[in-house]
Short mmCIF file of C-alpha atoms and ligand atoms in Angstrom, two decimals:
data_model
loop_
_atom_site.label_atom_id
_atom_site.label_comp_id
_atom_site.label_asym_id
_atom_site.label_seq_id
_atom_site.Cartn_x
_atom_site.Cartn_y
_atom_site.Cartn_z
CA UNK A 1 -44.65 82.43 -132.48
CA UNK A 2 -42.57 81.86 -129.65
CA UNK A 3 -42.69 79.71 -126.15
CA UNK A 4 -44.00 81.84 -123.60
CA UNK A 5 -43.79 80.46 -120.32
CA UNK A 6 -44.07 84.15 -118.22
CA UNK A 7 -47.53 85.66 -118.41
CA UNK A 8 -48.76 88.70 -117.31
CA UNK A 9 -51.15 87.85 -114.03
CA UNK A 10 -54.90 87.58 -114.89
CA UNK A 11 -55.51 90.61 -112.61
CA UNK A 12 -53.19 92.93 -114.38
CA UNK A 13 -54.89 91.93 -117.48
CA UNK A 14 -58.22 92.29 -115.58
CA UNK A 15 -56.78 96.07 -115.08
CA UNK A 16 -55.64 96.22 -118.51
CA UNK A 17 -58.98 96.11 -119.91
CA UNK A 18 -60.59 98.43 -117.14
CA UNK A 19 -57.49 101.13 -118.11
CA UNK A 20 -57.06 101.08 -114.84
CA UNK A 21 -52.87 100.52 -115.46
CA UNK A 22 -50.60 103.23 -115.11
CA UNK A 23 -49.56 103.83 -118.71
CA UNK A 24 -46.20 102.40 -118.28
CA UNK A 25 -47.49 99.64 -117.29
CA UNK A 26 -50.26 99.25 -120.24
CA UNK A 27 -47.01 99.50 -122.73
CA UNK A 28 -45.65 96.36 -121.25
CA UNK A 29 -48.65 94.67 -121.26
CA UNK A 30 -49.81 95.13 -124.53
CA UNK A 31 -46.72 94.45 -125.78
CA UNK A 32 -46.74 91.07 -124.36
CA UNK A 33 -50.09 90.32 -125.51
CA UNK A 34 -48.98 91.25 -128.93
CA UNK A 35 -47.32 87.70 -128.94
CA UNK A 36 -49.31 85.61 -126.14
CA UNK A 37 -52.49 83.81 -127.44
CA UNK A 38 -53.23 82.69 -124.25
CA UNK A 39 -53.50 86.13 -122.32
CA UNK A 40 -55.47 87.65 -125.57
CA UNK A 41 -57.94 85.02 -124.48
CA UNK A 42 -57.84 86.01 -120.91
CA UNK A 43 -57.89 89.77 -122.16
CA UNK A 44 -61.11 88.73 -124.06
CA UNK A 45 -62.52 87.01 -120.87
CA UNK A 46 -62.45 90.45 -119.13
CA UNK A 47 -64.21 92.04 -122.30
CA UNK A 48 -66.61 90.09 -122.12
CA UNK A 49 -67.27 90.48 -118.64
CA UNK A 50 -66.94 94.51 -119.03
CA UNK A 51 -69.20 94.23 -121.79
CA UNK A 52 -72.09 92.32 -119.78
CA UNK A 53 -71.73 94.98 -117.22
CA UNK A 54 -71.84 98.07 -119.62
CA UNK A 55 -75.25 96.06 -120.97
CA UNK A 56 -76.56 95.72 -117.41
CA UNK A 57 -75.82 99.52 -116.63
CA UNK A 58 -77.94 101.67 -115.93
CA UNK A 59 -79.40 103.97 -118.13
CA UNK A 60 -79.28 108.00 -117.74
CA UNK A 61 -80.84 109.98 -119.62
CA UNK A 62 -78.88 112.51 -123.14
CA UNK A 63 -79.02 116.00 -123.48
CA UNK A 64 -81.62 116.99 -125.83
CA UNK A 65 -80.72 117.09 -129.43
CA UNK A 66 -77.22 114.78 -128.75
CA UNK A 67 -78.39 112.09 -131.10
CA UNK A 68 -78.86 114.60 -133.62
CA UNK A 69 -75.67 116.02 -133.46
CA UNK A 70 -73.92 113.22 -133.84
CA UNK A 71 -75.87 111.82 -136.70
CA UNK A 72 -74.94 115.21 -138.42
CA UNK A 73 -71.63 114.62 -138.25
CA UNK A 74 -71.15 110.65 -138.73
CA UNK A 75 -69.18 111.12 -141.74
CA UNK A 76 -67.20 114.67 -141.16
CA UNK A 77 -63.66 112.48 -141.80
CA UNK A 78 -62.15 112.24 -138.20
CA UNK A 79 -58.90 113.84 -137.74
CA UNK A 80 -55.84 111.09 -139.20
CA UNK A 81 -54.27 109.36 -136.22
CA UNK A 82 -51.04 107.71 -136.89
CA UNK A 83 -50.70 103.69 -136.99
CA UNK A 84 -47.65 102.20 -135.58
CA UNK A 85 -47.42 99.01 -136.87
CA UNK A 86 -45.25 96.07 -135.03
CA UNK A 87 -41.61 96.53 -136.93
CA UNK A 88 -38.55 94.33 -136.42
CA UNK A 89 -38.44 93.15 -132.99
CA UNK A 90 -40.80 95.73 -131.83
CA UNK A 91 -44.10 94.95 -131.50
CA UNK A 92 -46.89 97.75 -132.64
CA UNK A 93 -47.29 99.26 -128.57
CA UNK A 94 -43.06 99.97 -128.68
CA UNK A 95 -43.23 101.46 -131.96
CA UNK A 96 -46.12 103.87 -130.96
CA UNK A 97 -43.89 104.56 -128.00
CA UNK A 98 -41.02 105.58 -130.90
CA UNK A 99 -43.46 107.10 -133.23
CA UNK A 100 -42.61 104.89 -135.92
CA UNK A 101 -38.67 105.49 -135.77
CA UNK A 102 -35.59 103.63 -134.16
CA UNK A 103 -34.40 103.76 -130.88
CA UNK A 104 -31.89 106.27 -129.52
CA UNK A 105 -29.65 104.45 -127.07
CA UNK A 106 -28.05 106.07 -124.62
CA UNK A 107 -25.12 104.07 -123.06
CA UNK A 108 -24.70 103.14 -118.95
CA UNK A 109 -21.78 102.23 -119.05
CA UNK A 110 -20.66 98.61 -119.07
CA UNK A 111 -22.25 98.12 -122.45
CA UNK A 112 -25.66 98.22 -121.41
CA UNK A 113 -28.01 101.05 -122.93
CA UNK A 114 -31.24 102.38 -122.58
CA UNK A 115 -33.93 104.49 -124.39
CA UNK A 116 -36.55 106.28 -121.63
CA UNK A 117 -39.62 105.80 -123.74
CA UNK A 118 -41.79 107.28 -121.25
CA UNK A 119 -41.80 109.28 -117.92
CA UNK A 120 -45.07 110.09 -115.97
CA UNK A 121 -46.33 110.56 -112.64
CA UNK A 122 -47.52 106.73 -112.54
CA UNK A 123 -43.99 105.39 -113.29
CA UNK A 124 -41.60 105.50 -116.27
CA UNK A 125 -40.76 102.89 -119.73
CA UNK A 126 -37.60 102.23 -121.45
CA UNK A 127 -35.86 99.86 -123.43
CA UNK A 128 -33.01 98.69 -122.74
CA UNK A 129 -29.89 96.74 -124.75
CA UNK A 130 -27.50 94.34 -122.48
CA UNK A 131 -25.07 92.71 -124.57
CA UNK A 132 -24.96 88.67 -124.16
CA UNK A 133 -22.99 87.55 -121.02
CA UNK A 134 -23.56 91.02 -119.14
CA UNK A 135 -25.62 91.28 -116.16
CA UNK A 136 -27.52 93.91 -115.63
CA UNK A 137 -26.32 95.15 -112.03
CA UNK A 138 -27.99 94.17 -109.40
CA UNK A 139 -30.98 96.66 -108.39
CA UNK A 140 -33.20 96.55 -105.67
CA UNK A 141 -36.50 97.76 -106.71
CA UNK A 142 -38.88 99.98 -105.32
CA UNK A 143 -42.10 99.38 -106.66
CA UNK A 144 -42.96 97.00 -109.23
CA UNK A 145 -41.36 96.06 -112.18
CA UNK A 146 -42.20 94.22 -115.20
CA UNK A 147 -39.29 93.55 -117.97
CA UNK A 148 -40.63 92.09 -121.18
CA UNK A 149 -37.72 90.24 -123.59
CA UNK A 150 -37.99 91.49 -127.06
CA UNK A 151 -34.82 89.63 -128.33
CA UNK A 152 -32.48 87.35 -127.03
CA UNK A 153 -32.88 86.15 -123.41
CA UNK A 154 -31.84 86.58 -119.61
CA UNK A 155 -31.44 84.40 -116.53
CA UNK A 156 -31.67 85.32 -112.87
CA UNK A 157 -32.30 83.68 -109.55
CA UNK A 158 -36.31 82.79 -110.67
CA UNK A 159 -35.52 81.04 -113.72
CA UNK A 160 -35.15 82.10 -117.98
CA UNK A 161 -37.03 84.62 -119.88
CA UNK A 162 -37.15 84.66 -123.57
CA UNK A 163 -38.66 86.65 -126.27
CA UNK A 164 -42.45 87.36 -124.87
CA UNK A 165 -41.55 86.62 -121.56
CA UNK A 166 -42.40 89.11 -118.80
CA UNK A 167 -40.96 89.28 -115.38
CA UNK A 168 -42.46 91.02 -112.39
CA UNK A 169 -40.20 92.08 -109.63
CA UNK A 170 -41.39 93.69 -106.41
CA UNK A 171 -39.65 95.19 -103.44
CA UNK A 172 -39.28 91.26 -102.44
CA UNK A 173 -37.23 90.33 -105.57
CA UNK A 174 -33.75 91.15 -105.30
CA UNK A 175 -32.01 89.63 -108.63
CA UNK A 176 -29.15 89.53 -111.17
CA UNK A 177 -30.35 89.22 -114.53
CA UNK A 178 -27.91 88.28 -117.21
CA UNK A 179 -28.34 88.09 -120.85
CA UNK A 180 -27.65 84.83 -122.08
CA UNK A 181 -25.50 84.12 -124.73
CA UNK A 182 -26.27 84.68 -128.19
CA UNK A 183 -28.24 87.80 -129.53
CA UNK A 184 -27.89 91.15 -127.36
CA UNK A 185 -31.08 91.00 -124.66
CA UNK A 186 -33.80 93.76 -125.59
CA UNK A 187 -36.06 94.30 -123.11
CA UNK A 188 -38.88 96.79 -122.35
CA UNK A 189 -38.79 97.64 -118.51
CA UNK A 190 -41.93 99.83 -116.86
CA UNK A 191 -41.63 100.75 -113.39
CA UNK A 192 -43.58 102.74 -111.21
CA UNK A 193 -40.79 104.14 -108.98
CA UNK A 194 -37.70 105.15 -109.72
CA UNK A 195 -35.17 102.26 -110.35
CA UNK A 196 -31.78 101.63 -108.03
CA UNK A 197 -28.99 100.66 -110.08
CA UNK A 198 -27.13 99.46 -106.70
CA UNK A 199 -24.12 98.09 -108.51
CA UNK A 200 -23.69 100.45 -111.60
CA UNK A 201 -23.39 104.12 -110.18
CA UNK A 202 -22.93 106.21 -107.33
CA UNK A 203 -26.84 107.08 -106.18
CA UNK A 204 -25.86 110.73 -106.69
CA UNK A 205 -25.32 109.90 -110.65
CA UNK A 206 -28.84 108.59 -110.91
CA UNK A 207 -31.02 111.70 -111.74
CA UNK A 208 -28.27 112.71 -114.49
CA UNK A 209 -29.21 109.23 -116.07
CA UNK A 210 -32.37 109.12 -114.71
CA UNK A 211 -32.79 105.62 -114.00
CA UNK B 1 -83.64 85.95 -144.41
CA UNK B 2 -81.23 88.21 -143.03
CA UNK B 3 -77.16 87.72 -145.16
CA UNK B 4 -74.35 88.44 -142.81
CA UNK B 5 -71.19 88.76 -143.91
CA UNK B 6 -68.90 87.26 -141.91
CA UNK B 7 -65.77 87.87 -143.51
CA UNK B 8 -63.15 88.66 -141.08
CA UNK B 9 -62.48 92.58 -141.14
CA UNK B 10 -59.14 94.06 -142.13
CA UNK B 11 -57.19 94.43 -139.25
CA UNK B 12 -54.23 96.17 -137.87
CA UNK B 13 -50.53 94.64 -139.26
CA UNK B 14 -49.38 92.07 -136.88
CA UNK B 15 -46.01 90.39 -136.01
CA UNK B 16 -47.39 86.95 -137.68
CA UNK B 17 -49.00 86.49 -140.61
CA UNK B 18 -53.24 86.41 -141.48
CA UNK B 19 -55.89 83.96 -141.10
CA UNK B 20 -58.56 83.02 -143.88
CA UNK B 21 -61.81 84.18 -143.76
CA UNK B 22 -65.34 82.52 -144.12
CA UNK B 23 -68.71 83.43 -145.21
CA UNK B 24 -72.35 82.39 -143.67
CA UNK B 25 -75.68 83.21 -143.92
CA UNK B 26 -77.68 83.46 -141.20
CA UNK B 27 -81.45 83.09 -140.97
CA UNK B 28 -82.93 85.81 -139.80
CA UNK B 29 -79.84 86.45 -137.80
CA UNK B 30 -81.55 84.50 -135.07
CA UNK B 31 -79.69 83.87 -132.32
CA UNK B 32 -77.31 86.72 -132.74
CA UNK B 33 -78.00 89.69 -130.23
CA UNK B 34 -79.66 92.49 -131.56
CA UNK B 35 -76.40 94.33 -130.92
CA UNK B 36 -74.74 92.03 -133.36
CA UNK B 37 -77.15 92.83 -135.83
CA UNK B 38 -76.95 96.33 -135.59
CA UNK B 39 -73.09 96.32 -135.43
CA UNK B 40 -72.82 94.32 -138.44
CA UNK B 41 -75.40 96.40 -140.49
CA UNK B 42 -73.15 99.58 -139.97
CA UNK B 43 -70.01 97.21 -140.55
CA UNK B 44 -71.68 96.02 -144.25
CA UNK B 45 -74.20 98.62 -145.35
CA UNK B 46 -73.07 101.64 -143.27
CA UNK B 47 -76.92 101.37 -142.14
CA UNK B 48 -78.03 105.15 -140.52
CA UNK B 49 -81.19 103.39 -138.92
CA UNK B 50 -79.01 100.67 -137.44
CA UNK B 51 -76.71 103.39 -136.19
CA UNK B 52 -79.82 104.98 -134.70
CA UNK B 53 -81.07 102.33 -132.87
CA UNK B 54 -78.11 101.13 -131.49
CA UNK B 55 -77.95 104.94 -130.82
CA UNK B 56 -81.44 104.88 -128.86
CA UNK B 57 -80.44 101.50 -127.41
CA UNK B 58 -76.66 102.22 -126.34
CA UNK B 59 -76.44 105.60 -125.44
CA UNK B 60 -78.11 106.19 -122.70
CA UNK B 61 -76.63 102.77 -121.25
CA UNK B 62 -72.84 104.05 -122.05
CA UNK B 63 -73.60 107.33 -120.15
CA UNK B 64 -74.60 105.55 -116.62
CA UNK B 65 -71.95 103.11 -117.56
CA UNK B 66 -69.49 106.33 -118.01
CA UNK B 67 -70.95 108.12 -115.06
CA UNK B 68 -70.26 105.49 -112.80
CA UNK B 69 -66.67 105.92 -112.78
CA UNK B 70 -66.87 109.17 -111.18
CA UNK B 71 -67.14 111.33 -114.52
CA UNK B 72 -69.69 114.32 -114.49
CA UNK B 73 -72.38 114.19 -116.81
CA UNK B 74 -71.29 116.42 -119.13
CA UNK B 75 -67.95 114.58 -119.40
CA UNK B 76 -69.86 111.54 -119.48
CA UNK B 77 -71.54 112.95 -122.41
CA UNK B 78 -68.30 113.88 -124.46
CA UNK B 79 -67.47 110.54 -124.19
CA UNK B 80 -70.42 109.14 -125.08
CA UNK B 81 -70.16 111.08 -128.42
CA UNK B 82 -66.38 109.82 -129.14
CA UNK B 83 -67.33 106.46 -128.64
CA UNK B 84 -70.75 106.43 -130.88
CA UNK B 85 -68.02 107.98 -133.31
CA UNK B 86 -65.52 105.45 -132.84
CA UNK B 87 -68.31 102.71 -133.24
CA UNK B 88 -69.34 104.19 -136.40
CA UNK B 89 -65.59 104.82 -138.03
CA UNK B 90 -64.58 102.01 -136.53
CA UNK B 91 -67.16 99.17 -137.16
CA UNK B 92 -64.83 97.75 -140.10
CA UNK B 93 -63.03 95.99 -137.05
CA UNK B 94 -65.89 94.19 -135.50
CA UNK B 95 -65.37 90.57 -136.00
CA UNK B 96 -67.83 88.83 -134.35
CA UNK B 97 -65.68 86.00 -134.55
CA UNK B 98 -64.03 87.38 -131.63
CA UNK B 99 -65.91 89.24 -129.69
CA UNK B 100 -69.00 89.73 -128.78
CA UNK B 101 -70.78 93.17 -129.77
CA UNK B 102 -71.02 94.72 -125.74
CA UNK B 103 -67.31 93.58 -125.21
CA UNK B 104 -66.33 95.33 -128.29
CA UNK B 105 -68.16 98.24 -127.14
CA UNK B 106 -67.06 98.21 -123.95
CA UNK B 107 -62.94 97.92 -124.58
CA UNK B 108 -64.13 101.14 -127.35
CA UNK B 109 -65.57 102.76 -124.43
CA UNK B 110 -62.66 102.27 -121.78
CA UNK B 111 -59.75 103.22 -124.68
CA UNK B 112 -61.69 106.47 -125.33
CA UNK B 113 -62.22 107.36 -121.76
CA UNK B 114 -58.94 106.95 -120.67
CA UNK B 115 -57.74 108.81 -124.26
CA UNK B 116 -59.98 111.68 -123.60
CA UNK B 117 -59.12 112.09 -119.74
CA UNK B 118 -55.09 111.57 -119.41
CA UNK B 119 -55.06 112.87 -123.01
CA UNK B 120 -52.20 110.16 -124.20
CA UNK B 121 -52.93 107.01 -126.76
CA UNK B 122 -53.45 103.74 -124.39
CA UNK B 123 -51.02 101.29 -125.85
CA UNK B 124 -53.08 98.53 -127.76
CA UNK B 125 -52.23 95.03 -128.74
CA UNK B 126 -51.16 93.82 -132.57
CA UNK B 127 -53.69 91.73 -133.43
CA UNK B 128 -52.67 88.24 -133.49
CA UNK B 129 -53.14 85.82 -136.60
CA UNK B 130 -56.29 83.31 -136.03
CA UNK B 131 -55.51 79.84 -134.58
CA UNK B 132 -54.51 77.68 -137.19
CA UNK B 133 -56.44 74.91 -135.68
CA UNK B 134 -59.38 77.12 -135.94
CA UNK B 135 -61.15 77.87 -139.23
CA UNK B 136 -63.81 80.75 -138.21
CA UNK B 137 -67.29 79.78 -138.78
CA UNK B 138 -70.41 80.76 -137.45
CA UNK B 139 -70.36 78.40 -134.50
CA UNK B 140 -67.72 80.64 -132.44
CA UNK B 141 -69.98 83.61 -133.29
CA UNK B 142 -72.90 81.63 -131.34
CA UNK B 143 -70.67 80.56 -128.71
CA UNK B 144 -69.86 84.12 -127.59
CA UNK B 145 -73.25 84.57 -128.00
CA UNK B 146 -74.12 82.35 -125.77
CA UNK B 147 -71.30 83.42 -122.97
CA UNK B 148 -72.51 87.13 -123.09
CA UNK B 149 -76.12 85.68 -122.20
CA UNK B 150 -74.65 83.67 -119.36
CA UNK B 151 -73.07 86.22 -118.38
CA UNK B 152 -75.30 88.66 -117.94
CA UNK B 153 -77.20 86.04 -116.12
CA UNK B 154 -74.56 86.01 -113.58
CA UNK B 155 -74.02 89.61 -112.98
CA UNK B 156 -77.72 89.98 -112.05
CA UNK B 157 -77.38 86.63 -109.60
CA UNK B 158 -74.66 88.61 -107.83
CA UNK B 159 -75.01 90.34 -104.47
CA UNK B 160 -75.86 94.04 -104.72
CA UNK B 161 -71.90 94.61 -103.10
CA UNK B 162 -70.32 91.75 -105.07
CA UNK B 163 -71.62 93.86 -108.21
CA UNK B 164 -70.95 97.45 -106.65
CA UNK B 165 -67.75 95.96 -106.68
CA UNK B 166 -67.30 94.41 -110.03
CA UNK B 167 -68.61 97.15 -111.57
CA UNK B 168 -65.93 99.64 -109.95
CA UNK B 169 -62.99 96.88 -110.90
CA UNK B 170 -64.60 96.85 -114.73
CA UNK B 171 -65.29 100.61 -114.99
CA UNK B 172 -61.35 101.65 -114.36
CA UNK B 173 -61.92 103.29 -110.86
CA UNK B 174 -58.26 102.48 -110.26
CA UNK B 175 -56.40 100.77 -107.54
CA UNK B 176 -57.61 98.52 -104.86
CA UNK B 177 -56.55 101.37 -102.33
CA UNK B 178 -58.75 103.88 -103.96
CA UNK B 179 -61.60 101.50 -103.88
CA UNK B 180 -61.50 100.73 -100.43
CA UNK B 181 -61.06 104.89 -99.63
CA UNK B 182 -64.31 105.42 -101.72
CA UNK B 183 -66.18 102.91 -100.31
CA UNK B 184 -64.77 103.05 -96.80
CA UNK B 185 -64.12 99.31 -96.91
CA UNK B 186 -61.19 98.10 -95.25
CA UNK B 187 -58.86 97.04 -98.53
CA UNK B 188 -59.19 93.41 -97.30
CA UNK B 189 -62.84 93.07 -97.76
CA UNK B 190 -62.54 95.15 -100.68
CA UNK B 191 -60.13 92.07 -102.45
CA UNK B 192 -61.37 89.57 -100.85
CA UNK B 193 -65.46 90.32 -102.51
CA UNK B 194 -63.31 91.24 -105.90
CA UNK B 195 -61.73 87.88 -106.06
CA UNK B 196 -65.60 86.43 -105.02
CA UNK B 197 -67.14 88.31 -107.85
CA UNK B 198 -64.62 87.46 -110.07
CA UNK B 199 -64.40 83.89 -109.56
CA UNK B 200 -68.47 83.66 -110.34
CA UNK B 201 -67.97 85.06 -112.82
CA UNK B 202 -64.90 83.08 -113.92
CA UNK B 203 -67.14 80.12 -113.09
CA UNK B 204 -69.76 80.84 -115.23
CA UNK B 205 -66.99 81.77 -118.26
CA UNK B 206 -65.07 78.01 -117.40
CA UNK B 207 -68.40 76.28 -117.79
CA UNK B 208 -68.94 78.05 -121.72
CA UNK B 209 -65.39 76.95 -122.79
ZN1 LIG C 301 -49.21 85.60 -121.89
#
């Protein structure tokens, strides 16, 4: 298992467990939990706390004849949902996010690549490939950011992220990550707000690439 | 003299590895909850009657809980249905080792909600391999026990608006901003009596572990 020194904060993981994260968001997070010990404790903290409060709700009453229903169909076999299990580098949330397949770079330019894995109204998830001794070009952000290493490792201003790391940026962190040497970095990036590549492309570019 | 099995359950693949499993006998399952029990019946003897008291017991709980969040009460009652469902497909992954029955429940009931309502599959953790340093026996079981207890002790020690609030943060109404526009409380207060709640409660978890 590796290091982790980067957690996600307790209160994310607080919203984690309420579902209250934008989906984006969720991906990261349960993809860092899929290696961190530590914050599946803190994830089961929260349980347990939601689960004291679902036992202290209060009651309202069923529609006649609900119990019945559902006793009548315990065992009608529920409809097969896939299982995306953790593959490679790519822990089980990622692969759901692929449905089970590889990713599809797309290059940026520079040799950095990405894969969108997601785009919603509450932000957008991708992965994204920066071979070792490239920086990803400076971006300002607008919103918050967290970028989780799933292989190799980057450095900026705040210090080094390796594999199960997770870094949260906000409109106050302006940075240069750059993927150390060794492996090429593969990180999974969820943003609420569309990202600034300041340094990589003219502004206009940007909804062709959609970054 | 009640037999529970507590093997741990299959679980999802996960990145590393799986952990042994262990087997106890409890008398007369004293000490567990009687939501354990009734979990672990349906787990081991797909018990009906189980299901239907935890059905009598749990429904009507689940819907209030469900309600709160804003959802009418015949949404409320769809989801209700999924998760009694889900608790009954799904009771193979119980491990009591882990969780506690109502927190099971509860991360059930939040994953279906939020499945049901934005209609996409909430992202969900690999399941991790068991501590090495930790051989499950039946003492972790009681532990949780014991924490869910406290617990619940707490939440009903808490001011009528530090639990308003709790609840609200628990039950997935969203933001901080869309707490304080629902409640007309200035977002300040609104974090500032989260962070109080919490930290009870946090107190009361720090003094179980
Ligand atoms: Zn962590």
């Amino acid at each position: 298992m590796p290091a982790i020194t980067h957690h996600i904060p307790d209160a994310m993981i607080a919203a984690y467990a309420a579902g209250s994260l934008p989906h984006a968001f969720a991906m990261v997070v349960a993809s860092h939990l899929s290696y961190c010990r530590d914050c599946q404790a803190a994830l089961g903290a929260h349980q347990s706390a939601g689960g004291a409060l679902l036992e202290a709700a209060h009651s309202e009453e069923l529609s006649p004849g609900m119990k019945a229903s559902v006793m009548a169909i315990l065992d009608k076999p529920p409809t097969p949902e896939p299982v995306y299990d953790a593959k490679g580098i790519y822990p089980g949330p990622v692969m759901q996010a692929l449905k089970g397949g590889a990713p599809r770079w797309r290059t940026l330019g520079m040799g950095v690549k990405q894969n969108i894995l997601y785009e919603g109204d509450g932000g957008s998830a991708r992965l994204l490939y920066i071979p070792a001794g490239q920086a990803v070009p400076d971006h300002t952000h607008n919103g918050l950011e967290l970028t989780l290493v799933l292989q190799g490792s980057f450095s900026d201003e705040t210090g080094r992220f390796g594999v199960g790391d997770v870094e949260i940026g906000d409109e106050d962190l302006e940075h240069t990550p750059v993927a150390d040497a060794g492996d090429p970095c593969i990180c999974l990036a969820a943003t609420d707000a569309p990202l600034r590549f300041s340094a990589l492309m003219p502004r206009l570019l940007q909804p062709l690439f959609r970054i | 003299m009640v037999t529970v099995n507590l093997d741990k359950p299959p679980g999802r693949k996960a990145l590393h590895g799986v952990s042994p499993g262990a087997t106890a006998a409890v008398s007369n399952g004293k000490a567990f909850s009687q939501l354990t029990i009734w979990l672990l019946a349906i787990r081991d003897q797909r018990d009906r009657a189980a299901f239907g008291a935890l059905f009598d017991h749990l429904a009507p709980r689940l819907k209030g809980f469900v309600m709160r969040s804003g959802a009418s009460s015949a949404l409320a009652e769809e989801i209700v249905q999924d998760v009694m469902l889900t608790i009954w497909r799904k009771a193979s992954q119980f491990d009591p080792h882990k969780a506690q029955a109502s927190a099971w429940i509860y991360q059930i009931a939040r994953n279906r909600h939020i499945d049901i309502v934005r209609k996409e599959h909430r992202p969900v953790p690999d399941e991790l391999s068991a501590d090495p340093g930790l051989e499950p026996d039946a003492s972790q079981i009681l532990g949780l026990e014991q924490e869910a207890e406290q617990l619940k002790l707490a939440i009903q020690q808490l001011q009528p608006d530090q639990k308003e609030m709790i609840e609200k943060a628990y039950i997935g109404q969203l933001t901080h901003q869309e707490i304080s526009s629902q409640t007309g409380l200035p977002l300040g207060t609104v974090k500032s009596r989260i962070r109080l709640g919490l930290g009870r409660l946090r107190k009361e978890l720090k003094g179980l572990r």
